[in-house]
Short mmCIF file of C-alpha atoms in Angstrom, two decimals:
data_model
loop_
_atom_site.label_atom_id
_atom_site.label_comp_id
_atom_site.label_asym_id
_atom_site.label_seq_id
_atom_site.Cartn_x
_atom_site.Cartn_y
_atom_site.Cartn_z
CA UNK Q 79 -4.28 -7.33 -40.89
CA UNK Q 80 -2.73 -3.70 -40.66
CA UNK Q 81 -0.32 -4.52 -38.84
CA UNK Q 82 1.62 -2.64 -35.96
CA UNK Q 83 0.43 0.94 -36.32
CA UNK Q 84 2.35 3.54 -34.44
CA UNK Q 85 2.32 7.67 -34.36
CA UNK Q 86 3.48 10.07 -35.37
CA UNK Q 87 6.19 8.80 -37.69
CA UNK Q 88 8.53 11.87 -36.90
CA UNK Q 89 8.38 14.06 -34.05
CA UNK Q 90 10.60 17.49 -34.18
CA UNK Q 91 10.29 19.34 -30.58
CA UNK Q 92 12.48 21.21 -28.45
CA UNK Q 93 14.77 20.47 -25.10
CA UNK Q 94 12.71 20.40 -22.07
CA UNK Q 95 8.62 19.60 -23.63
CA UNK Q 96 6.78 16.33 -23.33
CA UNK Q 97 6.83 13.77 -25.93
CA UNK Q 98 4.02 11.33 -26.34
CA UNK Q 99 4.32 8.30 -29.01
CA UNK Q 100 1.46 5.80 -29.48
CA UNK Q 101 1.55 2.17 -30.66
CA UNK Q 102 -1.46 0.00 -31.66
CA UNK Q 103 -0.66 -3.72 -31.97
CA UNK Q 104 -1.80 -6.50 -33.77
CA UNK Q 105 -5.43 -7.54 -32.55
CA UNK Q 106 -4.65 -10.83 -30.78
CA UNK Q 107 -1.33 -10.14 -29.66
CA UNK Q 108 -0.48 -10.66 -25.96
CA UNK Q 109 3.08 -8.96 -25.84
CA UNK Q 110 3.99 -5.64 -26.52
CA UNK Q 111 7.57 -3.95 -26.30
CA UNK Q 112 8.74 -0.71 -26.74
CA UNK Q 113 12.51 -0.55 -27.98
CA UNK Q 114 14.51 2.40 -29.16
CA UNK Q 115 17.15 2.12 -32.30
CA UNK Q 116 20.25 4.32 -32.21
CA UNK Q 117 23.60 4.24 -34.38
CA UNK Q 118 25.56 4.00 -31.54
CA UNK Q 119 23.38 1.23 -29.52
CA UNK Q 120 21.52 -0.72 -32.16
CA UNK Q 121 18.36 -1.41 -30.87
CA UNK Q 122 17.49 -1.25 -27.19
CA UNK Q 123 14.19 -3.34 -25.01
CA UNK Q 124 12.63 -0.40 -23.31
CA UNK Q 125 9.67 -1.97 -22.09
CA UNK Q 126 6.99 -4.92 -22.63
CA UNK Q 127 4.02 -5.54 -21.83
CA UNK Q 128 1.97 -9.11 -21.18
CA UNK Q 129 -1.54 -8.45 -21.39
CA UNK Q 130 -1.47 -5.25 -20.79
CA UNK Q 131 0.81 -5.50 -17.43
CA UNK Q 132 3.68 -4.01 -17.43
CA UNK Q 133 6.28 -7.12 -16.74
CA UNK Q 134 9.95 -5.63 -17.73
CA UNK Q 135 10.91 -1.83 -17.36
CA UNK Q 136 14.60 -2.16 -16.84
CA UNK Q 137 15.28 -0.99 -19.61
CA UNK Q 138 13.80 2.58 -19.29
CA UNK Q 139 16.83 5.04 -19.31
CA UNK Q 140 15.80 7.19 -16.17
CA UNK Q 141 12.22 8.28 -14.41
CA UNK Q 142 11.67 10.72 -17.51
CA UNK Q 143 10.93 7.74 -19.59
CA UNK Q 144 7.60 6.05 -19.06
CA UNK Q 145 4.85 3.56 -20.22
CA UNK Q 146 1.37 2.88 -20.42
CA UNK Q 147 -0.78 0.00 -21.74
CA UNK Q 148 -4.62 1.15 -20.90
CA UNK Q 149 -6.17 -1.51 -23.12
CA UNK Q 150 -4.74 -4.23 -25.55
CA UNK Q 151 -5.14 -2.11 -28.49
CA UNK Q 152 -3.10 0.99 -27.10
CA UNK Q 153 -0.16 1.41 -25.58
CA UNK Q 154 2.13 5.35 -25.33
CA UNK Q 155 5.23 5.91 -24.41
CA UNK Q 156 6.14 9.53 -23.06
CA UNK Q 157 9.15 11.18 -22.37
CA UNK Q 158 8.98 14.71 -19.70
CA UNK Q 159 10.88 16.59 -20.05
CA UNK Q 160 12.94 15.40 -23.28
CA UNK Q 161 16.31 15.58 -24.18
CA UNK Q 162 18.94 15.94 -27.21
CA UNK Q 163 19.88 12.94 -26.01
CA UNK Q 164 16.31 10.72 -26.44
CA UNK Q 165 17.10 11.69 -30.30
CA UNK Q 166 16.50 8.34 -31.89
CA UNK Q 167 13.55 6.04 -33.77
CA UNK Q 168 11.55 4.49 -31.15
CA UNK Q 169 9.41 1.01 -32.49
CA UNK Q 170 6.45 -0.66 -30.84
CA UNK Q 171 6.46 -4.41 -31.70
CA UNK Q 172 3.99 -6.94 -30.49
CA UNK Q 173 3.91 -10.72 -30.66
CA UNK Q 174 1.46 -13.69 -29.62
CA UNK Q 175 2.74 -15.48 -27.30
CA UNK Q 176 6.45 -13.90 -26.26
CA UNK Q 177 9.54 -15.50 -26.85
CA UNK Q 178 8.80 -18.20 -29.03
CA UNK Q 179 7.08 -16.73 -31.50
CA UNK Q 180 8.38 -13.43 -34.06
CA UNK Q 181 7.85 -9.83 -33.05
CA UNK Q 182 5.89 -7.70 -35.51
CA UNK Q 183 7.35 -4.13 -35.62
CA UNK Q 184 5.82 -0.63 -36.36
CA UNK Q 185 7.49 1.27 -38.45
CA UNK Q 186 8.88 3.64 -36.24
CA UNK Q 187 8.99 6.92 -34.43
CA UNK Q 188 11.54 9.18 -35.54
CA UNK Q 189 12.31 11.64 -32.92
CA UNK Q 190 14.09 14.84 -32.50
CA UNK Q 191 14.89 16.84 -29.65
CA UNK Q 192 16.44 19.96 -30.42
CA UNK M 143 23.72 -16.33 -20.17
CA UNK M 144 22.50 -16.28 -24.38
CA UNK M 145 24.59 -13.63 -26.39
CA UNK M 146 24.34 -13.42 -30.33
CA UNK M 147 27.59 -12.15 -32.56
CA UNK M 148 27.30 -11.04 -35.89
CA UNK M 149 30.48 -11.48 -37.74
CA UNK M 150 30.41 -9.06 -40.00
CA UNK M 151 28.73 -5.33 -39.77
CA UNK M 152 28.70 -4.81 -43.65
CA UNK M 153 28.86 -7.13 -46.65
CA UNK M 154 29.35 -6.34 -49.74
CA UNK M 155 28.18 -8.50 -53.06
CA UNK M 156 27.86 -7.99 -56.36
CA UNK M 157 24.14 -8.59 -57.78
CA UNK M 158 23.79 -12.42 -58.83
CA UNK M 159 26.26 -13.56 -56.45
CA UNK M 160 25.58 -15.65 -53.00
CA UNK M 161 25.22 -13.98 -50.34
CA UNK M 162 26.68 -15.14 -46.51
CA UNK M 163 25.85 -13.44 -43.44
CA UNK M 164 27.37 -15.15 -40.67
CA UNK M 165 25.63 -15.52 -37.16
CA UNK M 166 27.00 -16.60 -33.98
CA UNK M 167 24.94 -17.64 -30.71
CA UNK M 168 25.21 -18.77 -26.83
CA UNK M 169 22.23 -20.03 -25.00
CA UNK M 170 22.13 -22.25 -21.41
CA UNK M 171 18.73 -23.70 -23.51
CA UNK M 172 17.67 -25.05 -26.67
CA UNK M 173 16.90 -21.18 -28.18
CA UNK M 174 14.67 -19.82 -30.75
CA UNK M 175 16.48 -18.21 -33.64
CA UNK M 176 15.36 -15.41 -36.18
CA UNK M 177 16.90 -13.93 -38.79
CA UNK M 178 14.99 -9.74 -39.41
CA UNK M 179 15.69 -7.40 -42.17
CA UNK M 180 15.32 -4.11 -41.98
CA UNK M 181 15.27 -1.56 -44.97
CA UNK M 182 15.19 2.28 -44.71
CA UNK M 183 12.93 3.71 -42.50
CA UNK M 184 11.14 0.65 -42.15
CA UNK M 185 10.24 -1.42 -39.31
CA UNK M 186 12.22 -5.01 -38.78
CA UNK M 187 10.45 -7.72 -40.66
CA UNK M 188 11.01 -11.41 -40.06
CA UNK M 189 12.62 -13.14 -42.54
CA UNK M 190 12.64 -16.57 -41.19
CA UNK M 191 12.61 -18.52 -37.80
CA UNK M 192 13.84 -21.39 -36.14
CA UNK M 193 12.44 -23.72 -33.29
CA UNK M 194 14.02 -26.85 -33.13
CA UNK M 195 12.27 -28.46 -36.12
CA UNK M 196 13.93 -28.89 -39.13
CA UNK M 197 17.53 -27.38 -39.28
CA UNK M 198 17.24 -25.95 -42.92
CA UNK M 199 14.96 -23.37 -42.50
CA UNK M 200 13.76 -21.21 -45.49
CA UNK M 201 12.33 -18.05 -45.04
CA UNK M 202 11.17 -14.83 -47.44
CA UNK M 203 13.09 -13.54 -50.65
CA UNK M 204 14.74 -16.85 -51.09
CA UNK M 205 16.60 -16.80 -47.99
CA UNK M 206 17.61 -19.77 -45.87
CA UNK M 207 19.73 -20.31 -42.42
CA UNK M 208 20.68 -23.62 -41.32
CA UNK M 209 21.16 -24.26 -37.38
CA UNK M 210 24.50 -26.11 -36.97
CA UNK M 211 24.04 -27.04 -32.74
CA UNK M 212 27.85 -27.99 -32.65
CA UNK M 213 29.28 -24.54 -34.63
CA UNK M 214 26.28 -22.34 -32.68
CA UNK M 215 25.68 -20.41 -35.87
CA UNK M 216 22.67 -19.85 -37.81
CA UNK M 217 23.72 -18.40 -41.29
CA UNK M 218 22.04 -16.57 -43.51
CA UNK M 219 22.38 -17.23 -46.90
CA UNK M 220 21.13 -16.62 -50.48
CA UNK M 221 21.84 -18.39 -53.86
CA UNK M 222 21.81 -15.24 -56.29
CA UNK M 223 21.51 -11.48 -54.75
CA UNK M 224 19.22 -8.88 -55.89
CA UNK M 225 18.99 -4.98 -55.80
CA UNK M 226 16.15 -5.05 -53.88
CA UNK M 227 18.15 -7.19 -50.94
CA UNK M 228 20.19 -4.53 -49.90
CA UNK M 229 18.81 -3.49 -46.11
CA UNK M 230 20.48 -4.02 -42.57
CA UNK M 231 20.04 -7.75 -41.00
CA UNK M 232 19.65 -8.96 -36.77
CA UNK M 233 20.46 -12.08 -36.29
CA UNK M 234 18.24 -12.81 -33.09
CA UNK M 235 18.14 -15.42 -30.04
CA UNK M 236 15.67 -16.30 -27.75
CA UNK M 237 14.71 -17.90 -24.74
CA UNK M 238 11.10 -19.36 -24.62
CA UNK M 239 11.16 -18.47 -20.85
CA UNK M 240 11.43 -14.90 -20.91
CA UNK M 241 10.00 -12.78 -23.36
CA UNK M 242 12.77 -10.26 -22.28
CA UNK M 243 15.27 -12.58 -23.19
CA UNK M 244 15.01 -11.47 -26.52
CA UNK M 245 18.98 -10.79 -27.98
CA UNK M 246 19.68 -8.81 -31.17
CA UNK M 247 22.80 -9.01 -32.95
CA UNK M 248 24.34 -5.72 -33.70
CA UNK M 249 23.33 -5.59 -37.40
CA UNK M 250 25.18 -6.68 -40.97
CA UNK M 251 24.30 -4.14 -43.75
CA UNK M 252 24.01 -5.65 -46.98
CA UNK M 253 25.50 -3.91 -50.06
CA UNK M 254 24.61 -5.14 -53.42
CA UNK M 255 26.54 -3.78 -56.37
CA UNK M 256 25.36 -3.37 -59.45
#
């Protein structure tokens, strides 16, 4: 099992260009989420996905933020046009079955927008 | 509405010594309760889980929380603390029916000194 597998692991750009992050969950895995870690807001639900649907978005910051889940073993998250602001590390976790059961977390996205 | 506290945003212990890390919950429904550690640039991990079965629950590393229904805490505790133990810990609560109900608790960083 390799796990949650998620790219790049840091991403340097500047004010104003596209950002695209990509997440691969755990074969079998029904849910996917998208949260975003921050010193000043801990860790904040995004997104997630049930079989491949998106289900909860309210947690996208604005219409610059978005998310797509073509097939169960892919899912990206892009960000146009980015911001200082969207400076933070950005996990994909997946899980089996949703609440009940534990999330499995990438290990991260570390981006920078200068 | 389910809310999770964690008591104490950094603990400090020397290396051999128990270790507390206290955990405070609300939930309208009988909740699922995790316990994730997360060290440097590293994704969370699940250290242990809880879903209404036993109350002790043991998890990774040594690690144990009991559920105490009437106090609403899950605690995380080890006997004897090692080096390798010092990360930052979520306390988390769930709701089987949502998979968005998923809380995290701000965080406790563990310390260990030597």
């Amino acid at each position: 099992d390799a796990g949650v597998i998620q790219s790049p692991r840091h991403e340097v750009t500047e004010m104003g260009q596209e950002v695209t992050l990509r997440c691969k969950p755990i074969s079998g895995h029904d849910y996917l989420f998208w949260y975003r870690q921050t010193m000043m807001r801990g860790l904040e639900l995004l997104i997630y996905f049930n079989n491949n649907v998106p289900i909860d978005d309210s947690g996208m910051p604005e219409d610059r933020f978005s998310a797509k889940m073509p097939n169960a073993s892919f899912s990206t998250l892009k960000i146009q046009p980015s911001e200082p602001r969207d400076s933070a590390v950005y996990f994909c976790a997946s899980s089996r079955t949703g609440a009940n059961s534990p999330l499995h977390f990438g290990n991260g996205t570390r981006l920078t927008v200068t | 509405a389910q809310s999770v506290t964690q008591l104490d945003s950094h603990v400090s212990v020397s290396e051999g010594t128990p270790v507390l890390l206290r955990c405070n919950y609300s939930s309208s429904y009988s909740p699922s309760l995790f316990w994730y550690v997360q060290h440097p640039n590293k994704g969370l991990q699940l250290l242990l889980k809880y879903t209404s079965a036993a109350t002790l629950v043991k998890g990774i590393n040594g690690f144990e929380a009991e559920f105490k229904k009437s106090e609403t805490s899950f605690h995380l505790t080890k006997p004897s603390a090692h080096m390798s133990d010092a990360a930052e810990y979520f306390c988390v609560v769930s709701e089987w029916s949502s998979a968005s109900k998923i809380i995290f608790g701000s965080g406790t960083r563990l310390s260990i000194r030597p």
